[in-house]
Amino acid sequence: MIPTISAIKTAYPDATIDVLAEKRNSAIFRLSPQIRRVFHYDRPAELFRTLRTTYDVVIDTEQWHRLSAVVARLTRAPVLIGFATNERARLFTHPIAYSQDYYEIDSFFRLLAPLGIEQREVSFPFLAIPREAAERGGALLREIKGKTFVTIFPGASIPERRWGAERFGKVAEMLAALGVAVVVVGGKEDEGQGEMIVAGGTGVNLAGRTSLSETAAVIRKSALLVSGDSGVLHIAVGLGVPTVSLFGPGRAKKWAPRGDRHLVIDKGLPCSPCTTFGTTPPCPIAARCMNDITADEVCTAVTVLLTATGVLPSCCGKNEWSES
């Protein structure tokens, strides 16, 4: 969504932009200097403050749930823009069509059409790291003593999107053989996986030790990020960092990074993608779409990108890995 915020500020430099978000994902907006204030749905005082504030335009970026559309209507802004995916369309002055087949950045730009803003090419990076977070991230990276490193994020919002610490650990071992360290990032819930991934002395586990802004600072210093379909993946993209991403239940056409600095591994099973509007049904085949991805495939993708970006010599991009 942040490229669309930048587009608004470019078109209307004097505009002030507030964001209403849930606490669980609001920290990302600290990486966007164009935003004036961030309010929280799940803090009643902040929600009511939003409703009492006079806005010229309210844009609802939710794709399905109705509550955000109701909140938008309650602001009484003269211009209300949102996705027309269900009954919520009746609450907007400017309902906008939405499709599961649109790239998500393109979907958000469609919301700006009523403001006379046309879609433009996104410039990277479009996220900014606060100075304090950059300093803290740099201090934590002293543990790898200046080595080139790849960041690994093993976490996922649902079990079906997890690839597994054992496989990530194999990738870490393969990279160590090339002189490349790994740094694991994530929340407290990812600490155990992080310890397993670096158990062979291949790097450092920072899972549970950083804020979101500090995690972003670590990723910005890395040569590349390896991750499943996650918010952390999109942070790396927004920072202009190359990525290798693992897609299974999620919709790669909608969410996967694009461009020659990003490689997407997607087995393309007949039953995937199965996630619709953020909901993934129980999997009857034990998430084969993720489990069929091998450490060899991931490490080959990583070395190809590291070679293409000049981190590794050209011979390393042709390695044939043998997974035990």
Short mmCIF file of C-alpha atoms in Angstrom, two decimals:
data_model
loop_
_atom_site.label_atom_id
_atom_site.label_comp_id
_atom_site.label_asym_id
_atom_site.label_seq_id
_atom_site.Cartn_x
_atom_site.Cartn_y
_atom_site.Cartn_z
CA MET A 1 0.00 0.00 0.00
CA ILE A 2 2.85 2.40 0.73
CA PRO A 3 3.63 3.20 -2.94
CA THR A 4 0.06 4.51 -3.25
CA ILE A 5 0.63 6.73 -0.20
CA SER A 6 3.71 8.11 -1.92
CA ALA A 7 1.66 8.72 -5.07
CA ILE A 8 -0.91 10.72 -3.08
CA LYS A 9 1.82 12.91 -1.58
CA THR A 10 3.31 13.48 -5.03
CA ALA A 11 -0.03 14.51 -6.49
CA TYR A 12 -1.11 16.51 -3.43
CA PRO A 13 2.05 17.67 -1.60
CA ASP A 14 0.10 19.61 1.03
CA ALA A 15 -2.13 16.69 1.96
CA THR A 16 -1.77 15.10 5.39
CA ILE A 17 -2.26 11.35 5.59
CA ASP A 18 -3.34 9.37 8.65
CA VAL A 19 -3.58 5.58 8.81
CA LEU A 20 -6.00 3.48 10.86
CA ALA A 21 -4.62 -0.03 11.35
CA GLU A 22 -4.60 -2.92 13.77
CA LYS A 23 -1.81 -3.05 16.36
CA ARG A 24 -0.50 -6.31 14.88
CA ASN A 25 0.51 -4.68 11.59
CA SER A 26 0.78 -0.97 12.36
CA ALA A 27 4.55 -0.93 12.95
CA ILE A 28 5.23 -1.11 9.21
CA PHE A 29 3.93 2.44 8.78
CA ARG A 30 6.88 3.76 10.79
CA LEU A 31 8.88 3.05 7.64
CA SER A 32 6.83 5.54 5.61
CA PRO A 33 7.74 9.20 6.31
CA GLN A 34 4.74 10.44 4.29
CA ILE A 35 2.33 9.36 7.07
CA ARG A 36 1.44 11.92 9.74
CA ARG A 37 -0.16 9.69 12.37
CA VAL A 38 -1.08 6.04 12.88
CA PHE A 39 -4.23 5.21 14.82
CA HIS A 40 -5.36 1.75 15.94
CA TYR A 41 -8.72 0.02 15.46
CA ASP A 42 -8.16 -2.02 18.59
CA ARG A 43 -7.55 0.95 20.88
CA PRO A 44 -11.02 2.47 21.38
CA ALA A 45 -9.75 5.94 22.27
CA GLU A 46 -7.76 6.10 19.04
CA LEU A 47 -10.62 4.76 16.95
CA PHE A 48 -13.01 7.38 18.37
CA ARG A 49 -10.41 10.10 17.76
CA THR A 50 -10.30 9.06 14.13
CA LEU A 51 -14.08 9.23 13.85
CA ARG A 52 -14.05 12.75 15.36
CA THR A 53 -11.41 14.00 12.91
CA THR A 54 -12.56 15.76 9.75
CA TYR A 55 -11.18 14.15 6.59
CA ASP A 56 -11.70 15.18 2.97
CA VAL A 57 -11.12 11.65 1.69
CA VAL A 58 -11.22 8.23 3.35
CA ILE A 59 -9.81 5.24 1.47
CA ASP A 60 -10.61 1.77 2.80
CA THR A 61 -7.96 -0.72 1.64
CA GLU A 62 -9.61 -3.81 3.16
CA GLN A 63 -10.73 -6.28 0.50
CA TRP A 64 -13.52 -8.27 2.12
CA HIS A 65 -14.51 -7.65 5.74
CA ARG A 66 -17.33 -5.17 6.28
CA LEU A 67 -16.26 -3.47 9.52
CA SER A 68 -13.69 -1.18 7.94
CA ALA A 69 -16.29 -0.02 5.39
CA VAL A 70 -18.67 0.83 8.24
CA VAL A 71 -15.90 2.78 9.99
CA ALA A 72 -15.15 4.64 6.77
CA ARG A 73 -18.82 5.61 6.45
CA LEU A 74 -18.93 6.79 10.07
CA THR A 75 -16.19 9.35 9.37
CA ARG A 76 -18.73 11.22 7.18
CA ALA A 77 -15.99 12.17 4.74
CA PRO A 78 -17.46 13.51 1.46
CA VAL A 79 -15.31 11.11 -0.59
CA LEU A 80 -15.30 7.45 0.45
CA ILE A 81 -13.32 4.99 -1.67
CA GLY A 82 -13.14 1.23 -1.23
CA PHE A 83 -13.26 -2.18 -2.88
CA ALA A 84 -16.67 -3.35 -4.09
CA THR A 85 -16.28 -7.03 -3.20
CA ASN A 86 -19.62 -7.51 -1.42
CA GLU A 87 -22.33 -5.45 0.34
CA ARG A 88 -19.60 -3.07 1.51
CA ALA A 89 -19.80 -1.42 -1.93
CA ARG A 90 -22.99 0.39 -0.88
CA LEU A 91 -21.09 2.29 1.83
CA PHE A 92 -18.70 4.08 -0.53
CA THR A 93 -19.19 7.06 -2.79
CA HIS A 94 -16.63 5.49 -5.15
CA PRO A 95 -16.72 1.66 -5.11
CA ILE A 96 -13.77 0.11 -6.96
CA ALA A 97 -13.67 -3.29 -8.65
CA TYR A 98 -11.33 -5.87 -7.16
CA SER A 99 -10.00 -9.14 -8.56
CA GLN A 100 -7.98 -12.01 -7.11
CA ASP A 101 -6.01 -11.93 -10.38
CA TYR A 102 -4.67 -8.38 -9.98
CA TYR A 103 -1.16 -7.79 -8.65
CA GLU A 104 -1.76 -6.25 -5.25
CA ILE A 105 0.19 -3.06 -5.91
CA ASP A 106 -1.98 -2.57 -9.00
CA SER A 107 -5.12 -3.12 -6.91
CA PHE A 108 -4.17 -0.39 -4.47
CA PHE A 109 -3.39 2.04 -7.30
CA ARG A 110 -6.92 1.48 -8.64
CA LEU A 111 -8.19 3.09 -5.42
CA LEU A 112 -6.56 6.36 -6.46
CA ALA A 113 -8.45 6.74 -9.75
CA PRO A 114 -11.24 8.87 -8.17
CA LEU A 115 -8.52 11.30 -7.03
CA GLY A 116 -7.25 11.72 -10.58
CA ILE A 117 -4.04 9.82 -9.83
CA GLU A 118 -2.87 7.40 -12.51
CA GLN A 119 -0.78 4.34 -11.79
CA ARG A 120 2.93 4.92 -12.13
CA GLU A 121 6.02 2.78 -12.04
CA VAL A 122 7.06 2.08 -8.46
CA SER A 123 10.52 3.29 -7.49
CA PHE A 124 12.61 1.19 -5.11
CA PRO A 125 13.36 1.49 -2.28
CA PHE A 126 10.16 3.06 -1.00
CA LEU A 127 10.66 2.32 2.70
CA ALA A 128 12.87 4.36 5.05
CA ILE A 129 14.62 3.05 8.18
CA PRO A 130 14.52 5.29 11.29
CA ARG A 131 18.01 6.23 12.44
CA GLU A 132 17.70 4.56 15.86
CA ALA A 133 16.59 1.29 14.26
CA ALA A 134 19.47 1.42 11.78
CA GLU A 135 21.96 1.87 14.61
CA ARG A 136 20.48 -0.97 16.65
CA GLY A 137 20.43 -3.27 13.63
CA GLY A 138 24.06 -2.47 12.88
CA ALA A 139 25.04 -3.25 16.46
CA LEU A 140 23.37 -6.66 16.35
CA LEU A 141 25.15 -7.52 13.11
CA ARG A 142 28.56 -7.19 14.77
CA GLU A 143 28.06 -10.82 15.76
CA ILE A 144 28.77 -11.93 12.18
CA LYS A 145 31.96 -9.83 12.04
CA GLY A 146 31.38 -8.13 8.70
CA LYS A 147 30.67 -11.28 6.69
CA THR A 148 28.36 -11.22 3.70
CA PHE A 149 25.04 -12.65 4.86
CA VAL A 150 21.63 -13.80 3.69
CA THR A 151 18.61 -13.11 5.89
CA ILE A 152 16.18 -15.97 6.54
CA PHE A 153 12.66 -15.46 7.83
CA PRO A 154 11.18 -18.88 8.74
CA GLY A 155 7.90 -17.59 10.15
CA ALA A 156 4.40 -17.69 8.70
CA SER A 157 0.94 -16.61 9.70
CA ILE A 158 -0.43 -20.17 9.30
CA PRO A 159 1.18 -23.63 9.52
CA GLU A 160 0.47 -24.36 5.83
CA ARG A 161 2.94 -21.61 4.83
CA ARG A 162 5.83 -22.88 6.96
CA TRP A 163 8.67 -24.57 5.12
CA GLY A 164 10.43 -25.89 8.21
CA ALA A 165 13.59 -25.14 10.20
CA GLU A 166 15.30 -28.33 9.03
CA ARG A 167 15.16 -27.29 5.38
CA PHE A 168 16.20 -23.73 6.14
CA GLY A 169 19.09 -25.19 8.14
CA LYS A 170 20.26 -27.16 5.10
CA VAL A 171 20.23 -23.96 3.06
CA ALA A 172 22.29 -22.27 5.78
CA GLU A 173 24.85 -25.09 5.64
CA MET A 174 25.09 -24.89 1.84
CA LEU A 175 25.63 -21.12 2.00
CA ALA A 176 28.25 -21.52 4.73
CA ALA A 177 30.22 -23.69 2.31
CA LEU A 178 30.35 -20.65 0.01
CA GLY A 179 31.46 -18.34 2.81
CA VAL A 180 28.03 -16.72 3.18
CA ALA A 181 26.53 -16.44 6.67
CA VAL A 182 22.84 -16.42 7.53
CA VAL A 183 20.95 -14.16 9.91
CA VAL A 184 17.55 -15.39 11.08
CA VAL A 185 14.88 -12.78 11.84
CA GLY A 186 11.40 -13.14 13.24
CA GLY A 187 9.29 -12.80 16.35
CA LYS A 188 9.44 -14.55 19.69
CA GLU A 189 7.49 -17.45 18.18
CA ASP A 190 10.34 -18.02 15.69
CA GLU A 191 13.18 -18.19 18.23
CA GLY A 192 13.25 -22.00 18.40
CA GLN A 193 13.32 -22.37 14.65
CA GLY A 194 16.09 -19.79 14.44
CA GLU A 195 18.26 -21.76 16.87
CA MET A 196 17.80 -24.90 14.78
CA ILE A 197 18.69 -23.09 11.56
CA VAL A 198 22.01 -21.74 12.86
CA ALA A 199 22.84 -24.74 15.06
CA GLY A 200 25.76 -25.65 12.80
CA GLY A 201 27.50 -22.35 13.46
CA THR A 202 26.37 -20.91 10.15
CA GLY A 203 25.25 -17.52 11.43
CA VAL A 204 23.27 -15.75 14.12
CA ASN A 205 19.68 -16.00 15.32
CA LEU A 206 18.05 -12.60 15.87
CA ALA A 207 14.46 -13.95 16.04
CA GLY A 208 12.70 -12.39 19.00
CA ARG A 209 15.45 -9.81 19.50
CA THR A 210 14.37 -7.03 17.14
CA SER A 211 11.46 -4.69 16.56
CA LEU A 212 9.96 -4.58 13.07
CA SER A 213 11.98 -1.47 12.22
CA GLU A 214 15.17 -3.14 13.47
CA THR A 215 14.33 -6.25 11.44
CA ALA A 216 14.03 -4.01 8.40
CA ALA A 217 17.42 -2.49 9.21
CA VAL A 218 18.99 -5.96 9.29
CA ILE A 219 17.35 -6.95 6.00
CA ARG A 220 18.59 -3.77 4.32
CA LYS A 221 22.19 -4.76 5.16
CA SER A 222 21.79 -8.28 3.77
CA ALA A 223 22.62 -9.54 0.32
CA LEU A 224 19.24 -11.25 -0.02
CA LEU A 225 16.19 -12.46 1.91
CA VAL A 226 14.78 -15.99 1.86
CA SER A 227 11.17 -16.16 3.07
CA GLY A 228 7.77 -17.64 2.55
CA ASP A 229 4.78 -15.54 1.57
CA SER A 230 4.90 -13.00 4.41
CA GLY A 231 4.93 -9.36 5.43
CA VAL A 232 8.69 -9.61 5.99
CA LEU A 233 9.06 -10.59 2.33
CA HIS A 234 7.30 -7.38 1.29
CA ILE A 235 9.54 -5.32 3.59
CA ALA A 236 12.59 -6.64 1.74
CA VAL A 237 10.98 -5.74 -1.59
CA GLY A 238 10.20 -2.24 -0.31
CA LEU A 239 13.83 -1.84 0.75
CA GLY A 240 15.09 -2.88 -2.69
CA VAL A 241 16.68 -6.09 -1.37
CA PRO A 242 16.69 -9.18 -3.64
CA THR A 243 14.48 -12.07 -2.49
CA VAL A 244 13.88 -15.76 -2.93
CA SER A 245 10.30 -16.47 -1.93
CA LEU A 246 8.47 -19.75 -1.34
CA PHE A 247 4.82 -19.79 -2.36
CA GLY A 248 2.30 -22.54 -1.66
CA PRO A 249 -1.26 -21.74 -0.54
CA GLY A 250 -0.82 -18.04 -1.29
CA ARG A 251 -1.54 -16.39 -4.62
CA ALA A 252 1.82 -15.74 -6.27
CA LYS A 253 0.15 -13.85 -9.13
CA LYS A 254 -1.20 -11.36 -6.60
CA TRP A 255 1.49 -11.25 -3.90
CA ALA A 256 4.82 -12.52 -5.25
CA PRO A 257 7.58 -9.94 -5.87
CA ARG A 258 8.25 -9.01 -9.47
CA GLY A 259 11.41 -8.15 -11.34
CA ASP A 260 14.78 -9.73 -12.10
CA ARG A 261 16.00 -9.24 -8.51
CA HIS A 262 13.37 -11.65 -7.20
CA LEU A 263 12.97 -15.40 -7.73
CA VAL A 264 9.73 -17.13 -6.79
CA ILE A 265 9.53 -20.87 -6.13
CA ASP A 266 6.00 -22.14 -6.64
CA LYS A 267 5.31 -25.82 -7.37
CA GLY A 268 2.03 -24.93 -9.09
CA LEU A 269 0.00 -27.87 -7.80
CA PRO A 270 -3.53 -28.19 -9.20
CA CYS A 271 -5.00 -27.31 -5.79
CA SER A 272 -2.92 -24.18 -5.24
CA PRO A 273 -3.32 -21.36 -4.64
CA CYS A 274 -6.13 -22.06 -2.23
CA THR A 275 -6.08 -18.87 -0.14
CA THR A 276 -8.94 -16.47 -0.85
CA PHE A 277 -9.31 -13.09 0.86
CA GLY A 278 -6.74 -14.14 3.46
CA THR A 279 -8.46 -17.42 4.40
CA THR A 280 -6.75 -20.77 3.77
CA PRO A 281 -8.84 -23.96 4.09
CA PRO A 282 -7.52 -27.07 5.91
CA CYS A 283 -5.16 -28.98 3.62
CA PRO A 284 -5.98 -32.66 2.95
CA ILE A 285 -2.50 -33.39 1.50
CA ALA A 286 -0.27 -31.94 4.26
CA ALA A 287 0.68 -28.76 2.37
CA ARG A 288 2.56 -30.55 -0.41
CA CYS A 289 2.79 -27.22 -2.23
CA MET A 290 5.37 -26.18 0.40
CA ASN A 291 6.81 -29.53 1.40
CA ASP A 292 7.71 -30.47 -2.19
CA ILE A 293 10.11 -27.51 -2.36
CA THR A 294 13.64 -28.81 -1.75
CA ALA A 295 16.64 -27.19 -0.11
CA ASP A 296 18.51 -27.75 -3.39
CA GLU A 297 15.98 -25.61 -5.27
CA VAL A 298 16.15 -22.81 -2.74
CA CYS A 299 19.93 -22.76 -2.53
CA THR A 300 20.26 -22.81 -6.31
CA ALA A 301 17.90 -19.82 -6.53
CA VAL A 302 19.88 -18.01 -3.84
CA THR A 303 23.22 -18.59 -5.55
CA VAL A 304 21.81 -17.53 -8.92
CA LEU A 305 20.69 -14.21 -7.45
CA LEU A 306 23.88 -13.70 -5.44
CA THR A 307 25.85 -14.31 -8.61
CA ALA A 308 23.68 -11.99 -10.68
CA THR A 309 24.11 -9.21 -8.11
CA GLY A 310 27.89 -9.71 -7.93
CA VAL A 311 28.02 -11.08 -4.39
CA LEU A 312 29.38 -14.43 -5.59
CA PRO A 313 31.70 -15.15 -8.53
CA SER A 314 29.99 -16.46 -11.66
CA CYS A 315 31.07 -20.07 -11.12
CA CYS A 316 28.98 -20.32 -7.95
CA GLY A 317 25.73 -19.70 -9.80
CA LYS A 318 26.16 -23.05 -11.57
CA ASN A 319 26.61 -25.24 -8.51
CA GLU A 320 24.74 -28.53 -8.46
CA TRP A 321 23.64 -29.14 -4.89
CA SER A 322 23.18 -32.62 -3.51
CA GLU A 323 20.62 -32.63 -0.73
CA SER A 324 21.11 -35.30 1.92
#
